Amino acid sequence: MELKDYLKQEGFIVKCQYGISLMNAKLQMINAELSMRKGRNVIHSYSSRIKSYDSLAAKLKRKGGKENVIEMEEYINDVVGVRAVCTYTDDLYQIAEMLCAQRDLRLLKKKDYIKNPKKSGYRSFHLIFQVPVTFQEEVQWIKIEVQLRTGAMDYWAELDYQLQYKKENREAKNIGKELKEYANAIEQIDSKVLELRKRIEAI
Amino acid sequence: MELKDYLKQEGFIVKCQYGISLMNAKLQMINAELSMRKGRNVIHSYSSRIKSYDSLAAKLKRKGGKENVIEMEEYINDVVGVRAVCTYTDDLYQIAEMLCAQRDLRLLKKKDYIKNPKKSGYRSFHLIFQVPVTFQEEVQWIKIEVQLRTGAMDYWAELDYQLQYKKENREAKNIGKELKEYANAIEQIDSKVLELRKRIEAI
Amino acid sequence: MELKDYLKQEGFIVKCQYGISLMNAKLQMINAELSMRKGRNVIHSYSSRIKSYDSLAAKLKRKGGKENVIEMEEYINDVVGVRAVCTYTDDLYQIAEMLCAQRDLRLLKKKDYIKNPKKSGYRSFHLIFQVPVTFQEEVQWIKIEVQLRTGAMDYWAELDYQLQYKKENREAKNIGKELKEYANAIEQIDSKVLELRKRIEAI
Amino acid sequence: MELKDYLKQEGFIVKCQYGISLMNAKLQMINAELSMRKGRNVIHSYSSRIKSYDSLAAKLKRKGGKENVIEMEEYINDVVGVRAVCTYTDDLYQIAEMLCAQRDLRLLKKKDYIKNPKKSGYRSFHLIFQVPVTFQEEVQWIKIEVQLRTGAMDYWAELDYQLQYKKENREAKNIGKELKEYANAIEQIDSKVLELRKRIEAI
């Protein structure tokens, strides 16, 4: 089956939606547990998406894969994506740890783009899990990418995303450079905010 | 800890909520899969609740249990309850089967009060599952009762529920009798509706 | 603009969605007020939809209208539809009354297909309202049909709906007749259920 | 009636919830309209709350009012609060304008704490509206405060909020001063982010 048609199939969408619901339920439980312990809300906002055909095709091309279902399943980890934005980086690492402790998830990969930002300046914590879905009488494992970020990183990433399709342009290259320098300012905000919160808590 | 206080604890509520989310995600996936196959919506409405202290205390008393957490966990299967109402009984049995096929659920009990109604006339299909919750670094299994009903059974049950606290009264006893006879009329509706649907599909 | 394209326009969808949200907020408030007074939940389930192009085109054809935006706005009252299903007919009439008392809604039409069922046997209470939407700096009034039904009427309507596209067939005609007779059985259920509830309340 | 009891009354809560639903429906419509025009999501997250008794009592005390329902309705504008967080300040002002154009809302007050931050450094755009609620057969106007902020302002405000109950402490005063200086850094982020977005759009 053509990739384009596969993505429109209801069966495919149903499985992805289930994966998203399961992951959101886990994130909400973790948020509730941590918020209870810490006396403040820990996850600030949630979002999720199934990657569009256009993005998938472009990513497959970039990675040198062929445009079909098998190569998609092999090469693309973020067909299903769930994102949680929090206020503080220490909370973020705790959420990551608690997700990894979930027995019914298989962790495939962990990438700490906070400690090691991408060349572009991109920062976030990525976890790739497999979750079991019982569908049409058999257990299938589907991949989900969980992105954990602070609000400041989320800001930055939004600008970077808008720049993405214009990269060939010279002015875009200039903005890209500035954006990269700007990533450092973003990092300092996160540190400063965390420091102030800790001092407030210590009073 | 007193039962009353235990039920108000945020940790308890968080785990129950997670169980409800997980079960709802499964029911929604099953609904999507079946609806896709059959070309019509299969589950008509969803609801869920955590049993109140008053109901729990009354049920424990009825069962001869003591009012504490241990006896609640042993004797009460519907502390957490999820209900799905569907239109047709054949769909209902298929949903039950697909729930039982979910690998990450442990089936504890199955009670077919449709084939074998309670003495009162009550009809529904009950499944008691245990679901795994990773909470505070350990896996705990919590019990959830899933009730599957047709809309007609749901009607009947609502009237029965309203009668419940008035059972000592003589008029209540009369109504109870009528309600029981009425359960048969309800059953005939379900059969008739199912028969008509099958004939329509066969055209 | 072609009707088909008009219906896909985001502006059109945005206004319809707003109308649905507003009407749902009103129904939920009315449900909360009545449930508070009566000590039981009054609206059992909510649903809503924007009519599809196929249904609209077919309905316009049936009504002898041309397939364009102007005739759609003139002839079709249920482009946007909201449905509330309740358990008891007396509650249903009270909901209708409270909706009509909402100052910011304009009532265009009221059709009591419960007292005067359609020839097919169809029963429901229909209200056509206009709701004001401030969109692109001007106030526009969009039409919304609110359908109020009991669960039993909802059952019946679902079967009727499945039969709808098969009406030419002879067996379909037979089923149609039976379905119509069956509408009376449905009516008796609603009466009986209401009578029992009143007697229970009177204890 | 005591203020504490009034706030627990279901009738009070029902009206507040309706106000929140109405305002959220408006914000979502505005977001949809703007996002459609601009090709990017404009409102990033929504939240809402009914003020707790403790906060209300404390605020009434600060304002020199008595703790009763009449003085609450007179002096307190944010008993019901709705917040929308956006990424860019220019979007934020456009949302404010579009809210003010809604015919069925009465604007009571507008406070631009972005152009004129509070002494503490607090920045946000506040709008106080009255919305009509048809409840128990009469139209009542309830007050709702809408807060519009960027994510950066939201960050800052969260820290400020955590500091709030500790203000007497000397270390708290130091942190307060730093937080105020920090508000300027926050402002610069918002300007920089806006500038970069405009340059990206201009490519």
PDB file of C-alpha atoms in Angstrom, chain A residues 14-119:
ATOM      1  CA  VAL A  14      -7.030   4.262  15.783  1.00  0.00           C
ATOM      2  CA  LYS A  15      -3.785   2.688  16.988  1.00  0.00           C
ATOM      3  CA  CYS A  16      -1.977   6.020  17.061  1.00  0.00           C
ATOM      4  CA  GLN A  17      -4.826   7.637  19.001  1.00  0.00           C
ATOM      5  CA  TYR A  18      -4.727   4.841  21.544  1.00  0.00           C
ATOM      6  CA  GLY A  19      -0.982   5.334  21.964  1.00  0.00           C
ATOM      7  CA  ILE A  20      -1.514   9.054  22.511  1.00  0.00           C
ATOM      8  CA  SER A  21      -4.276   8.440  25.077  1.00  0.00           C
ATOM      9  CA  LEU A  22      -2.127   5.955  26.968  1.00  0.00           C
ATOM     10  CA  MET A  23       0.868   8.281  27.044  1.00  0.00           C
ATOM     11  CA  ASN A  24      -1.249  11.242  28.088  1.00  0.00           C
ATOM     12  CA  ALA A  25      -2.792   9.185  30.900  1.00  0.00           C
ATOM     13  CA  LYS A  26       0.721   8.375  32.121  1.00  0.00           C
ATOM     14  CA  LEU A  27       1.895  11.971  31.902  1.00  0.00           C
ATOM     15  CA  GLN A  28      -1.198  13.161  33.757  1.00  0.00           C
ATOM     16  CA  MET A  29      -0.675  10.608  36.505  1.00  0.00           C
ATOM     17  CA  ILE A  30       2.969  11.599  36.847  1.00  0.00           C
ATOM     18  CA  ASN A  31       1.959  15.246  36.906  1.00  0.00           C
ATOM     19  CA  ALA A  32      -0.627  14.549  39.614  1.00  0.00           C
ATOM     20  CA  GLU A  33       1.843  12.603  41.717  1.00  0.00           C
ATOM     21  CA  LEU A  34       4.598  15.221  41.436  1.00  0.00           C
ATOM     22  CA  SER A  35       2.246  18.170  41.857  1.00  0.00           C
ATOM     23  CA  MET A  36       0.905  16.563  45.023  1.00  0.00           C
ATOM     24  CA  ARG A  37       4.412  16.128  46.430  1.00  0.00           C
ATOM     25  CA  LYS A  38       5.654  19.571  45.427  1.00  0.00           C
ATOM     26  CA  GLY A  39       2.565  21.671  45.989  1.00  0.00           C
ATOM     27  CA  ARG A  40       2.668  23.212  42.525  1.00  0.00           C
ATOM     28  CA  ASN A  41       1.623  22.175  39.049  1.00  0.00           C
ATOM     29  CA  VAL A  42       4.517  20.525  37.252  1.00  0.00           C
ATOM     30  CA  ILE A  43       3.365  20.033  33.663  1.00  0.00           C
ATOM     31  CA  HIS A  44       2.122  23.241  32.175  1.00  0.00           C
ATOM     32  CA  SER A  45       0.625  22.047  28.906  1.00  0.00           C
ATOM     33  CA  TYR A  46       0.230  18.910  26.811  1.00  0.00           C
ATOM     34  CA  SER A  47      -0.014  18.444  23.087  1.00  0.00           C
ATOM     35  CA  SER A  48       0.150  15.592  20.614  1.00  0.00           C
ATOM     36  CA  ARG A  49       0.068  14.963  16.892  1.00  0.00           C
ATOM     37  CA  ILE A  50       0.300  12.295  14.233  1.00  0.00           C
ATOM     38  CA  LYS A  51       2.928  13.354  11.688  1.00  0.00           C
ATOM     39  CA  SER A  52       1.464  14.452   8.359  1.00  0.00           C
ATOM     40  CA  TYR A  53       2.264  12.725   5.085  1.00  0.00           C
ATOM     41  CA  ASP A  54       4.200  15.760   3.845  1.00  0.00           C
ATOM     42  CA  SER A  55       6.477  15.886   6.901  1.00  0.00           C
ATOM     43  CA  LEU A  56       6.988  12.128   6.784  1.00  0.00           C
ATOM     44  CA  ALA A  57       7.884  12.069   3.118  1.00  0.00           C
ATOM     45  CA  ALA A  58      10.321  14.967   3.573  1.00  0.00           C
ATOM     46  CA  LYS A  59      11.952  13.318   6.605  1.00  0.00           C
ATOM     47  CA  LEU A  60      12.296   9.964   4.821  1.00  0.00           C
ATOM     48  CA  LYS A  61      13.957  11.723   1.905  1.00  0.00           C
ATOM     49  CA  ARG A  62      16.369  13.557   4.222  1.00  0.00           C
ATOM     50  CA  LYS A  63      17.299  10.254   5.863  1.00  0.00           C
ATOM     51  CA  GLY A  64      17.810   8.525   2.509  1.00  0.00           C
ATOM     52  CA  GLY A  65      14.887   6.121   3.072  1.00  0.00           C
ATOM     53  CA  LYS A  66      12.321   5.062   0.500  1.00  0.00           C
ATOM     54  CA  GLU A  67       8.774   6.343   0.746  1.00  0.00           C
ATOM     55  CA  ASN A  68       6.987   3.250   2.011  1.00  0.00           C
ATOM     56  CA  VAL A  69       5.472   1.851   5.202  1.00  0.00           C
ATOM     57  CA  ILE A  70       8.357  -0.447   6.102  1.00  0.00           C
ATOM     58  CA  GLU A  71      11.015   2.242   5.861  1.00  0.00           C
ATOM     59  CA  MET A  72       8.767   4.639   7.755  1.00  0.00           C
ATOM     60  CA  GLU A  73       8.467   2.163  10.610  1.00  0.00           C
ATOM     61  CA  GLU A  74      12.194   1.565  10.596  1.00  0.00           C
ATOM     62  CA  TYR A  75      13.570   5.070  10.209  1.00  0.00           C
ATOM     63  CA  ILE A  76      10.995   7.416  11.694  1.00  0.00           C
ATOM     64  CA  ASN A  77      10.595   7.479  15.459  1.00  0.00           C
ATOM     65  CA  ASP A  78       8.216  10.388  15.758  1.00  0.00           C
ATOM     66  CA  VAL A  79       5.277   9.316  13.610  1.00  0.00           C
ATOM     67  CA  VAL A  80       3.334   9.676  16.846  1.00  0.00           C
ATOM     68  CA  GLY A  81       4.469  12.526  19.065  1.00  0.00           C
ATOM     69  CA  VAL A  82       3.450  13.667  22.522  1.00  0.00           C
ATOM     70  CA  ARG A  83       4.820  16.819  24.123  1.00  0.00           C
ATOM     71  CA  ALA A  84       4.731  18.052  27.698  1.00  0.00           C
ATOM     72  CA  VAL A  85       5.889  21.554  28.551  1.00  0.00           C
ATOM     73  CA  CYS A  86       6.976  22.273  32.110  1.00  0.00           C
ATOM     74  CA  THR A  87       8.292  25.295  33.910  1.00  0.00           C
ATOM     75  CA  TYR A  88      11.454  23.942  35.504  1.00  0.00           C
ATOM     76  CA  THR A  89      14.245  21.728  34.196  1.00  0.00           C
ATOM     77  CA  ASP A  90      14.590  19.756  37.435  1.00  0.00           C
ATOM     78  CA  ASP A  91      10.914  18.747  37.209  1.00  0.00           C
ATOM     79  CA  LEU A  92      11.481  17.787  33.597  1.00  0.00           C
ATOM     80  CA  TYR A  93      14.213  15.283  34.447  1.00  0.00           C
ATOM     81  CA  GLN A  94      12.054  13.779  37.151  1.00  0.00           C
ATOM     82  CA  ILE A  95       9.184  13.295  34.713  1.00  0.00           C
ATOM     83  CA  ALA A  96      11.562  11.571  32.300  1.00  0.00           C
ATOM     84  CA  GLU A  97      12.723   9.214  35.037  1.00  0.00           C
ATOM     85  CA  MET A  98       9.188   8.376  36.099  1.00  0.00           C
ATOM     86  CA  LEU A  99       8.174   7.668  32.506  1.00  0.00           C
ATOM     87  CA  CYS A 100      11.116   5.306  32.126  1.00  0.00           C
ATOM     88  CA  ALA A 101       9.981   3.453  35.261  1.00  0.00           C
ATOM     89  CA  GLN A 102       6.621   2.544  33.667  1.00  0.00           C
ATOM     90  CA  ARG A 103       6.689  -1.219  33.317  1.00  0.00           C
ATOM     91  CA  ASP A 104       4.393  -1.460  30.307  1.00  0.00           C
ATOM     92  CA  LEU A 105       6.531   0.830  28.129  1.00  0.00           C
ATOM     93  CA  ARG A 106       9.664  -0.256  26.266  1.00  0.00           C
ATOM     94  CA  LEU A 107      12.276   2.467  26.114  1.00  0.00           C
ATOM     95  CA  LEU A 108      14.046   2.460  22.736  1.00  0.00           C
ATOM     96  CA  LYS A 109      16.073   5.632  22.931  1.00  0.00           C
ATOM     97  CA  LYS A 110      16.772   8.614  25.131  1.00  0.00           C
ATOM     98  CA  LYS A 111      18.271  11.813  23.748  1.00  0.00           C
ATOM     99  CA  ASP A 112      19.180  14.665  26.020  1.00  0.00           C
ATOM    100  CA  TYR A 113      19.265  17.690  23.706  1.00  0.00           C
ATOM    101  CA  ILE A 114      19.239  19.884  26.807  1.00  0.00           C
ATOM    102  CA  LYS A 115      22.702  18.904  27.939  1.00  0.00           C
ATOM    103  CA  ASN A 116      23.786  18.442  24.322  1.00  0.00           C
ATOM    104  CA  PRO A 117      21.829  20.857  22.149  1.00  0.00           C
ATOM    105  CA  LYS A 118      21.581  20.260  18.398  1.00  0.00           C
ATOM    106  CA  LYS A 119      23.854  22.282  16.126  1.00  0.00           C
TER     107      LYS A 119
END
